[in-house]
PDB file of C-alpha atoms in Angstrom:
ATOM      1  CA  MET A1107     120.952  57.909  19.073  1.00 42.00           C
ATOM      2  CA  ASP A1108     124.286  55.800  20.401  1.00 42.00           C
ATOM      3  CA  GLU A1109     124.240  56.408  24.183  1.00 42.00           C
ATOM      4  CA  THR A1110     127.270  54.578  24.736  1.00 42.00           C
ATOM      5  CA  SER A1111     129.299  56.769  22.562  1.00 43.00           C
ATOM      6  CA  THR A1112     131.771  59.145  23.879  1.00 47.00           C
ATOM      7  CA  THR A1113     130.471  62.244  25.199  1.00 48.00           C
ATOM      8  CA  PRO A1114     132.951  65.661  25.001  1.00 46.00           C
ATOM      9  CA  PRO A1115     133.597  67.111  27.693  1.00 48.00           C
ATOM     10  CA  LYS A1116     130.776  69.026  29.627  1.00 50.00           C
ATOM     11  CA  CYS A1117     131.472  72.700  31.638  1.00 52.00           C
ATOM     12  CA  PRO A1118     133.959  71.729  34.349  1.00 49.00           C
ATOM     13  CA  CYS A1119     131.621  73.790  36.916  1.00 51.00           C
ATOM     14  CA  CYS A1120     128.067  73.433  36.205  1.00 53.00           C
ATOM     15  CA  ASN A1121     128.304  69.962  34.150  1.00 54.00           C
ATOM     16  CA  ASN A1122     127.049  72.234  31.367  1.00 51.00           C
ATOM     17  CA  PRO A1123     124.877  69.460  28.887  1.00 49.00           C
ATOM     18  CA  TRP A1124     124.981  72.119  25.860  1.00 46.00           C
ATOM     19  CA  ALA A1125     128.916  71.197  26.079  1.00 43.00           C
ATOM     20  CA  ALA A1126     127.906  67.369  24.617  1.00 44.00           C
ATOM     21  CA  ALA A1127     126.197  68.926  21.554  1.00 43.00           C
ATOM     22  CA  THR A1128     129.214  71.407  20.750  1.00 43.00           C
ATOM     23  CA  SER A1129     132.703  70.397  21.648  1.00 45.00           C
ATOM     24  CA  GLU A1130     134.834  70.809  24.238  1.00 48.00           C
ATOM     25  CA  MET A1131     135.771  74.482  23.451  1.00 46.00           C
ATOM     26  CA  PHE A1132     132.471  75.788  24.021  1.00 44.00           C
ATOM     27  CA  ALA A1133     132.701  73.716  27.183  1.00 46.00           C
ATOM     28  CA  GLN A1134     135.232  76.536  28.177  1.00 47.00           C
ATOM     29  CA  MET A1135     132.960  79.673  28.351  1.00 46.00           C
ATOM     30  CA  CYS A1136     132.346  79.123  32.215  1.00 49.00           C
ATOM     31  CA  VAL A1137     135.776  77.876  33.294  1.00 45.00           C
ATOM     32  CA  SER A1138     136.014  80.883  34.940  1.00 45.00           C
ATOM     33  CA  CYS A1139     133.047  80.391  36.804  1.00 48.00           C
ATOM     34  CA  GLU A1140     134.747  77.480  38.175  1.00 47.00           C
ATOM     35  CA  GLU A1141     136.492  78.591  41.111  1.00 47.00           C
ATOM     36  CA  GLU A1142     133.480  80.966  42.213  1.00 51.00           C
ATOM     37  CA  GLN A1143     131.207  78.115  42.285  1.00 51.00           C
ATOM     38  CA  LYS A1144     131.456  77.300  46.130  1.00 49.00           C
ATOM     39  CA  ASP A1145     131.270  80.468  47.080  1.00 53.00           C
ATOM     40  CA  ASP A1146     128.384  81.111  44.874  1.00 53.00           C
ATOM     41  CA  ASN A1147     126.197  77.991  46.479  1.00 50.00           C
ATOM     42  CA  GLU A1148     126.633  80.235  49.774  1.00 52.00           C
ATOM     43  CA  LYS A1149     125.961  83.148  48.857  1.00 51.00           C
ATOM     44  CA  ASP A1150     122.218  82.575  46.821  1.00 52.00           C
ATOM     45  CA  THR A1151     119.829  83.413  49.178  1.00 52.00           C
ATOM     46  CA  LYS A1152     122.263  86.606  50.223  1.00 56.00           C
ATOM     47  CA  ASN A1153     122.217  87.406  46.759  1.00 72.00           C
ATOM     48  CA  LEU A1154     118.357  87.737  46.199  1.00 77.00           C
ATOM     49  CA  ARG A1155     117.865  89.851  49.293  1.00 84.00           C
ATOM     50  CA  GLN A1156     120.394  92.506  48.807  1.00 87.00           C
ATOM     51  CA  TYR A1157     118.830  93.385  46.348  1.00 88.00           C
ATOM     52  CA  LEU A1158     115.378  94.407  48.062  1.00 91.00           C
ATOM     53  CA  ASP A1159     115.007  97.878  48.798  1.00 93.00           C
ATOM     54  CA  GLU A1160     112.926  98.179  52.041  1.00 92.00           C
ATOM     55  CA  SER A1161     112.490 101.558  52.055  1.00 94.00           C
ATOM     56  CA  VAL A1162     109.566 100.396  49.577  1.00 95.00           C
ATOM     57  CA  ASN A1163     106.379  99.260  50.592  1.00 95.00           C
ATOM     58  CA  PRO A1164     105.454  95.800  48.741  1.00 93.00           C
ATOM     59  CA  SER A1165     101.815  96.418  49.342  1.00 94.00           C
ATOM     60  CA  GLN A1166     102.198  99.757  47.257  1.00 95.00           C
ATOM     61  CA  ASP A1167     105.078  98.922  44.765  1.00 96.00           C
ATOM     62  CA  PHE A1168     106.012  95.241  44.905  1.00 95.00           C
ATOM     63  CA  TYR A1169     109.056  95.985  41.631  1.00 94.00           C
ATOM     64  CA  HIS A1170     110.487  98.204  43.484  1.00 95.00           C
ATOM     65  CA  TYR A1171     110.655  96.452  46.796  1.00 94.00           C
ATOM     66  CA  ALA A1172     111.756  93.313  45.351  1.00 93.00           C
ATOM     67  CA  ASN A1173     114.541  95.036  42.143  1.00 92.00           C
ATOM     68  CA  GLY A1174     115.065  98.509  43.586  1.00 93.00           C
ATOM     69  CA  THR A1175     118.278  98.191  44.831  1.00 93.00           C
ATOM     70  CA  TRP A1176     119.892  95.943  41.657  1.00 92.00           C
ATOM     71  CA  ILE A1177     118.282  98.677  39.638  1.00 93.00           C
ATOM     72  CA  LYS A1178     120.171 101.719  41.610  1.00 93.00           C
ATOM     73  CA  GLU A1179     123.415  99.566  41.589  1.00 91.00           C
ATOM     74  CA  ASN A1180     123.285  98.397  37.414  1.00 91.00           C
ATOM     75  CA  PRO A1181     122.402 101.502  36.256  1.00 93.00           C
ATOM     76  CA  ILE A1182     121.765 101.207  32.081  1.00 92.00           C
ATOM     77  CA  PRO A1183     125.399 100.997  30.754  1.00 91.00           C
ATOM     78  CA  ALA A1184     125.841 103.667  27.345  1.00 89.00           C
ATOM     79  CA  GLY A1185     124.613 101.650  23.833  1.00 87.00           C
ATOM     80  CA  TYR A1186     121.876 100.015  25.730  1.00 88.00           C
ATOM     81  CA  PRO A1187     118.018 100.772  25.974  1.00 90.00           C
ATOM     82  CA  SER A1188     117.412  98.498  28.791  1.00 91.00           C
ATOM     83  CA  TRP A1189     119.391  96.567  31.162  1.00 91.00           C
ATOM     84  CA  ASN A1190     118.862  93.225  33.413  1.00 90.00           C
ATOM     85  CA  THR A1191     120.017  90.436  34.488  1.00 88.00           C
ATOM     86  CA  PHE A1192     119.935  88.477  31.188  1.00 92.00           C
ATOM     87  CA  LEU A1193     121.587  90.592  29.060  1.00 92.00           C
ATOM     88  CA  GLN A1194     124.334  90.970  31.996  1.00 90.00           C
ATOM     89  CA  LEU A1195     125.064  87.064  31.421  1.00 92.00           C
ATOM     90  CA  HIS A1196     124.625  87.635  27.400  1.00 93.00           C
ATOM     91  CA  THR A1197     127.415  90.018  27.623  1.00 92.00           C
ATOM     92  CA  LEU A1198     129.440  88.300  29.934  1.00 92.00           C
ATOM     93  CA  SER A1199     128.934  85.009  27.304  1.00 93.00           C
ATOM     94  CA  GLN A1200     129.952  87.101  24.694  1.00 91.00           C
ATOM     95  CA  GLU A1201     132.846  88.438  26.522  1.00 90.00           C
ATOM     96  CA  ARG A1202     133.816  85.102  26.576  1.00 88.00           C
ATOM     97  CA  LEU A1203     133.590  83.783  23.407  1.00 86.00           C
ATOM     98  CA  LYS A1204     135.704  86.730  22.581  1.00 86.00           C
ATOM     99  CA  THR A1205     138.508  85.948  24.773  1.00 84.00           C
ATOM    100  CA  LEU A1206     138.252  82.068  23.129  1.00 81.00           C
ATOM    101  CA  LEU A1207     138.202  83.403  19.397  1.00 84.00           C
ATOM    102  CA  ASN A1208     141.363  85.469  20.088  1.00 80.00           C
ATOM    103  CA  ASN A1209     143.373  83.045  21.472  1.00 73.00           C
ATOM    104  CA  GLY A1210     144.425  81.382  18.441  1.00 62.00           C
ATOM    105  CA  ASP A1211     143.878  81.376  14.477  1.00 55.00           C
ATOM    106  CA  GLY A1212     143.011  78.433  13.865  1.00 52.00           C
ATOM    107  CA  LYS A1213     145.812  76.778  13.142  1.00 60.00           C
ATOM    108  CA  THR A1214     147.223  76.199  16.208  1.00 61.00           C
ATOM    109  CA  THR A1215     144.365  74.113  17.591  1.00 67.00           C
ATOM    110  CA  ASN A1216     143.659  70.173  16.785  1.00 73.00           C
ATOM    111  CA  ASN A1217     140.084  70.860  17.428  1.00 78.00           C
ATOM    112  CA  ASP A1218     138.354  71.118  14.324  1.00 82.00           C
ATOM    113  CA  ASP A1219     135.332  72.789  15.080  1.00 82.00           C
ATOM    114  CA  ALA A1220     137.318  75.095  17.274  1.00 80.00           C
ATOM    115  CA  LYS A1221     139.890  75.529  14.129  1.00 82.00           C
ATOM    116  CA  LYS A1222     136.418  76.265  11.744  1.00 84.00           C
ATOM    117  CA  VAL A1223     135.561  78.497  14.369  1.00 85.00           C
ATOM    118  CA  MET A1224     138.106  80.192  14.409  1.00 86.00           C
ATOM    119  CA  THR A1225     139.243  80.344  11.435  1.00 85.00           C
ATOM    120  CA  PHE A1226     136.246  81.767  10.488  1.00 87.00           C
ATOM    121  CA  TYR A1227     136.032  84.710  13.153  1.00 88.00           C
ATOM    122  CA  THR A1228     139.615  85.766  11.959  1.00 87.00           C
ATOM    123  CA  ALA A1229     138.755  86.239   8.356  1.00 88.00           C
ATOM    124  CA  ALA A1230     135.690  88.049   9.720  1.00 88.00           C
ATOM    125  CA  MET A1231     138.148  90.537  11.793  1.00 90.00           C
ATOM    126  CA  ASP A1232     140.390  91.001   8.797  1.00 91.00           C
ATOM    127  CA  GLU A1233     139.697  94.815   7.606  1.00 92.00           C
ATOM    128  CA  GLU A1234     142.162  94.777   5.544  1.00 92.00           C
ATOM    129  CA  LYS A1235     141.016  91.564   3.187  1.00 91.00           C
ATOM    130  CA  VAL A1236     137.397  92.223   3.354  1.00 88.00           C
ATOM    131  CA  GLU A1237     138.116  95.508   1.732  1.00 86.00           C
ATOM    132  CA  THR A1238     140.182  94.460  -0.806  1.00 87.00           C
ATOM    133  CA  ASP A1239     138.567  92.018  -1.945  1.00 87.00           C
ATOM    134  CA  GLY A1240     135.482  94.108  -1.949  1.00 84.00           C
ATOM    135  CA  ILE A1241     132.163  92.251  -3.791  1.00 84.00           C
ATOM    136  CA  GLU A1242     134.333  89.477  -4.965  1.00 87.00           C
ATOM    137  CA  PRO A1243     133.134  86.649  -2.621  1.00 88.00           C
ATOM    138  CA  LEU A1244     129.237  87.292  -3.236  1.00 88.00           C
ATOM    139  CA  LYS A1245     129.753  87.266  -6.863  1.00 89.00           C
ATOM    140  CA  ASP A1246     128.220  83.192  -6.708  1.00 93.00           C
ATOM    141  CA  VAL A1247     125.640  84.159  -4.717  1.00 93.00           C
ATOM    142  CA  LEU A1248     124.776  87.218  -6.663  1.00 89.00           C
ATOM    143  CA  ASN A1249     124.707  84.766 -10.109  1.00 92.00           C
ATOM    144  CA  LEU A1250     122.246  82.541  -8.698  1.00 93.00           C
ATOM    145  CA  CYS A1251     119.917  85.491  -7.577  1.00 91.00           C
ATOM    146  CA  ASP A1252     120.448  86.541 -11.456  1.00 91.00           C
ATOM    147  CA  GLU A1253     119.672  83.601 -12.776  1.00 95.00           C
ATOM    148  CA  ALA A1254     117.015  83.039 -10.190  1.00 94.00           C
ATOM    149  CA  ALA A1255     115.391  86.531 -11.354  1.00 91.00           C
ATOM    150  CA  ASN A1256     115.537  85.482 -14.986  1.00 95.00           C
ATOM    151  CA  ALA A1257     114.118  81.752 -14.605  1.00 95.00           C
ATOM    152  CA  SER A1258     111.022  83.355 -13.222  1.00 94.00           C
ATOM    153  CA  LYS A1259     110.735  85.733 -15.274  1.00 94.00           C
ATOM    154  CA  ASP A1260     110.368  82.852 -17.908  1.00 93.00           C
ATOM    155  CA  GLY A1261     107.667  80.727 -15.877  1.00 94.00           C
ATOM    156  CA  HIS A1262     110.922  78.589 -15.163  1.00 95.00           C
ATOM    157  CA  THR A1263     109.776  77.974 -11.447  1.00 94.00           C
ATOM    158  CA  ASP A1264     112.025  74.031 -12.136  1.00 95.00           C
ATOM    159  CA  VAL A1265     114.767  76.253 -12.258  1.00 95.00           C
ATOM    160  CA  VAL A1266     113.723  78.837  -9.536  1.00 95.00           C
ATOM    161  CA  ALA A1267     113.384  75.846  -7.035  1.00 93.00           C
ATOM    162  CA  SER A1268     116.842  74.882  -7.484  1.00 95.00           C
ATOM    163  CA  CYS A1269     118.670  78.116  -7.504  1.00 94.00           C
ATOM    164  CA  LEU A1270     116.808  78.329  -3.853  1.00 91.00           C
ATOM    165  CA  GLY A1271     117.955  75.356  -2.459  1.00 90.00           C
ATOM    166  CA  LYS A1272     121.543  76.053  -3.833  1.00 93.00           C
ATOM    167  CA  LEU A1273     121.357  79.250  -1.427  1.00 92.00           C
ATOM    168  CA  PHE A1274     120.424  77.128   1.383  1.00 89.00           C
ATOM    169  CA  ALA A1275     122.586  74.598   1.179  1.00 90.00           C
ATOM    170  CA  THR A1276     125.828  75.833  -0.093  1.00 92.00           C
ATOM    171  CA  TYR A1277     125.631  79.448   1.297  1.00 90.00           C
ATOM    172  CA  GLY A1278     123.258  78.817   4.372  1.00 87.00           C
ATOM    173  CA  ILE A1279     120.710  81.534   3.159  1.00 89.00           C
ATOM    174  CA  TYR A1280     117.017  81.320   3.453  1.00 86.00           C
ATOM    175  CA  ALA A1281     114.864  82.846   0.524  1.00 83.00           C
ATOM    176  CA  PHE A1282     111.351  82.845   1.416  1.00 83.00           C
ATOM    177  CA  PHE A1283     111.325  80.200   4.374  1.00 84.00           C
ATOM    178  CA  SER A1284     113.397  78.197   5.828  1.00 85.00           C
ATOM    179  CA  ILE A1285     114.444  74.419   6.850  1.00 84.00           C
ATOM    180  CA  GLY A1286     115.682  73.147  10.045  1.00 85.00           C
ATOM    181  CA  ALA A1287     115.314  70.298  12.672  1.00 89.00           C
ATOM    182  CA  GLY A1288     113.515  70.918  15.712  1.00 89.00           C
ATOM    183  CA  PRO A1289     111.799  68.672  18.139  1.00 90.00           C
ATOM    184  CA  ASP A1290     108.174  67.042  18.161  1.00 90.00           C
ATOM    185  CA  ASN A1291     105.958  69.099  19.915  1.00 88.00           C
ATOM    186  CA  LYS A1292     104.197  65.745  20.665  1.00 89.00           C
ATOM    187  CA  LYS A1293     107.815  63.354  21.307  1.00 88.00           C
ATOM    188  CA  SER A1294     110.319  65.362  21.860  1.00 87.00           C
ATOM    189  CA  ASP A1295     113.302  62.764  22.254  1.00 89.00           C
ATOM    190  CA  TRP A1296     112.072  62.867  18.183  1.00 91.00           C
ATOM    191  CA  SER A1297     113.679  65.316  15.938  1.00 91.00           C
ATOM    192  CA  LEU A1298     112.046  66.841  12.518  1.00 92.00           C
ATOM    193  CA  CYS A1299     112.451  68.639   9.536  1.00 91.00           C
ATOM    194  CA  GLN A1300     110.453  71.220  10.403  1.00 89.00           C
ATOM    195  CA  VAL A1301     109.426  74.431   7.892  1.00 88.00           C
ATOM    196  CA  ALA A1302     109.251  78.169   8.708  1.00 86.00           C
ATOM    197  CA  GLN A1303     108.446  81.513   6.827  1.00 82.00           C
ATOM    198  CA  GLY A1304     111.211  83.376   5.677  1.00 76.00           C
ATOM    199  CA  GLY A1305     110.319  86.728   7.710  1.00 71.00           C
ATOM    200  CA  LEU A1306     109.716  89.886   6.281  1.00 80.00           C
ATOM    201  CA  GLY A1307     112.089  93.174   6.125  1.00 86.00           C
ATOM    202  CA  LEU A1308     109.518  94.993   7.767  1.00 89.00           C
ATOM    203  CA  PRO A1309     108.230  94.298  11.180  1.00 87.00           C
ATOM    204  CA  ASP A1310     105.060  92.919  10.054  1.00 88.00           C
ATOM    205  CA  ARG A1311     102.435  92.375   7.932  1.00 88.00           C
ATOM    206  CA  ASP A1312     100.420  95.292   8.526  1.00 92.00           C
ATOM    207  CA  TYR A1313     103.962  98.253   7.478  1.00 93.00           C
ATOM    208  CA  TYR A1314     103.022  96.767   4.004  1.00 92.00           C
ATOM    209  CA  PHE A1315      99.404  97.512   2.932  1.00 94.00           C
ATOM    210  CA  ASP A1316      98.425 100.443   6.038  1.00 95.00           C
ATOM    211  CA  GLU A1317      97.872 103.390   4.956  1.00 93.00           C
ATOM    212  CA  ASP A1318      99.379 105.473   7.924  1.00 95.00           C
ATOM    213  CA  LYS A1319     102.674 103.560   7.083  1.00 94.00           C
ATOM    214  CA  ASP A1320     103.279 104.470   3.408  1.00 95.00           C
ATOM    215  CA  ASP A1321     106.212 106.316   4.878  1.00 95.00           C
ATOM    216  CA  LYS A1322     107.451 103.614   6.289  1.00 95.00           C
ATOM    217  CA  ARG A1323     107.469 102.104   2.788  1.00 95.00           C
ATOM    218  CA  ILE A1324     108.877 104.469   1.668  1.00 96.00           C
ATOM    219  CA  ALA A1325     111.471 104.916   3.316  1.00 96.00           C
ATOM    220  CA  TYR A1326     112.158 101.073   3.369  1.00 95.00           C
ATOM    221  CA  LYS A1327     112.860 101.265  -0.675  1.00 93.00           C
ATOM    222  CA  ALA A1328     115.129 103.840  -0.347  1.00 95.00           C
ATOM    223  CA  HIS A1329     117.263 101.848   2.104  1.00 95.00           C
ATOM    224  CA  ILE A1330     117.412  99.170  -0.448  1.00 90.00           C
ATOM    225  CA  ALA A1331     118.051 100.970  -3.069  1.00 90.00           C
ATOM    226  CA  ASN A1332     120.732 102.339  -1.028  1.00 92.00           C
ATOM    227  CA  MET A1333     122.159  98.693   0.103  1.00 89.00           C
ATOM    228  CA  LEU A1334     121.807  97.972  -3.580  1.00 83.00           C
ATOM    229  CA  GLN A1335     123.846 101.227  -4.551  1.00 87.00           C
ATOM    230  CA  LEU A1336     126.639 100.300  -2.070  1.00 85.00           C
ATOM    231  CA  LEU A1337     126.677  96.728  -4.271  1.00 80.00           C
ATOM    232  CA  GLN A1338     127.374  98.185  -7.864  1.00 77.00           C
ATOM    233  CA  ASP A1339     130.032 101.290  -6.231  1.00 76.00           C
ATOM    234  CA  MET A1340     132.138  98.529  -4.582  1.00 71.00           C
ATOM    235  CA  GLU A1341     131.892  96.322  -7.882  1.00 70.00           C
ATOM    236  CA  LYS A1342     132.500  99.156  -9.788  1.00 72.00           C
ATOM    237  CA  GLU A1343     135.755  99.944  -7.401  1.00 70.00           C
ATOM    238  CA  SER A1344     137.115  95.732  -7.853  1.00 63.00           C
ATOM    239  CA  THR A1345     136.683  96.150 -11.874  1.00 65.00           C
ATOM    240  CA  SER A1346     137.948  99.321 -12.408  1.00 65.00           C
ATOM    241  CA  SER A1347     141.053  98.373 -14.321  1.00 45.00           C
ATOM    242  CA  SER A1348     139.194  96.569 -16.784  1.00 45.00           C
ATOM    243  CA  SER A1349     136.258  99.169 -16.592  1.00 49.00           C
ATOM    244  CA  GLY A1350     133.748  99.534 -19.480  1.00 49.00           C
ATOM    245  CA  ASP A1351     130.237  99.565 -20.555  1.00 48.00           C
ATOM    246  CA  GLY A1352     129.860  95.541 -19.693  1.00 46.00           C
ATOM    247  CA  ASP A1353     131.104  95.895 -16.163  1.00 46.00           C
ATOM    248  CA  ASN A1354     128.141  98.533 -16.100  1.00 45.00           C
ATOM    249  CA  LYS A1355     125.805  96.509 -17.746  1.00 43.00           C
ATOM    250  CA  ALA A1356     126.266  93.764 -15.421  1.00 41.00           C
ATOM    251  CA  SER A1357     126.711  95.675 -12.344  1.00 42.00           C
ATOM    252  CA  THR A1358     123.287  97.337 -12.539  1.00 40.00           C
ATOM    253  CA  THR A1359     121.735  93.452 -13.794  1.00 41.00           C
ATOM    254  CA  THR A1360     122.990  92.529 -10.758  1.00 42.00           C
ATOM    255  CA  ALA A1361     121.191  95.511  -8.560  1.00 41.00           C
ATOM    256  CA  THR A1362     117.843  95.464 -10.875  1.00 41.00           C
ATOM    257  CA  THR A1363     117.416  91.219 -10.101  1.00 40.00           C
ATOM    258  CA  THR A1364     118.747  92.044  -6.537  1.00 41.00           C
ATOM    259  CA  THR A1365     115.935  94.133  -6.108  1.00 42.00           C
ATOM    260  CA  THR A1366     113.260  91.290  -7.146  1.00 41.00           C
ATOM    261  CA  THR A1367     114.313  88.853  -4.377  1.00 42.00           C
ATOM    262  CA  THR A1368     114.306  91.513  -1.360  1.00 45.00           C
ATOM    263  CA  THR A1369     110.679  91.093   0.743  1.00 47.00           C
TER     264      THR A1369
END
């Protein structure tokens, strides 16, 4: 890595090094705390003590002694199963990202990274177009699934491998396994290619084999069938003007072959 290369601006309030790895747009995420930084430095110690609940004996219940006041002042918001300072930070970060994304549509910024993110966000939020397009944007992906499933039946593993590579390289979809870059555990200043399992749809392996999880497997299969049925319904709607036996047959094939790639 060229250490002499120009580094993008970092966060103006906390000199966040992540900004150097992303872009100026994300350095704006905590701009609003710039004016508060000086006061926050003075309040750090006070903030820690103000959340103590000194009515609790620390030798009997240290957790509520240390956190009792904070818990009382920060009830769990509606829609959350739990609440803590990390979730507060996450929520604040999400709100700041939303503000940044809503400040433009990707056409008025000169920052290429910001333009891509804003354009993507705007497209995803255009519900009318999403509904109008229906399943059409997924056609190429589903066709690849069909191709991989048919090749697998015929024993053409090279074609299956090619389809998996296209899903990842073209659409960022990991099937069965994922590939990415990460720091070397033994030499952290190196980044290595890392391969990991693709994961499971159910929480863990036991859900696929234990007898007492049989009801979960039945429900999971029903859920997958329902999702595929929704795809069929969307495809029928998008081709209603020229519907026929051929269209229905193609729709059924897509649903069937997609099932074979679902874990």
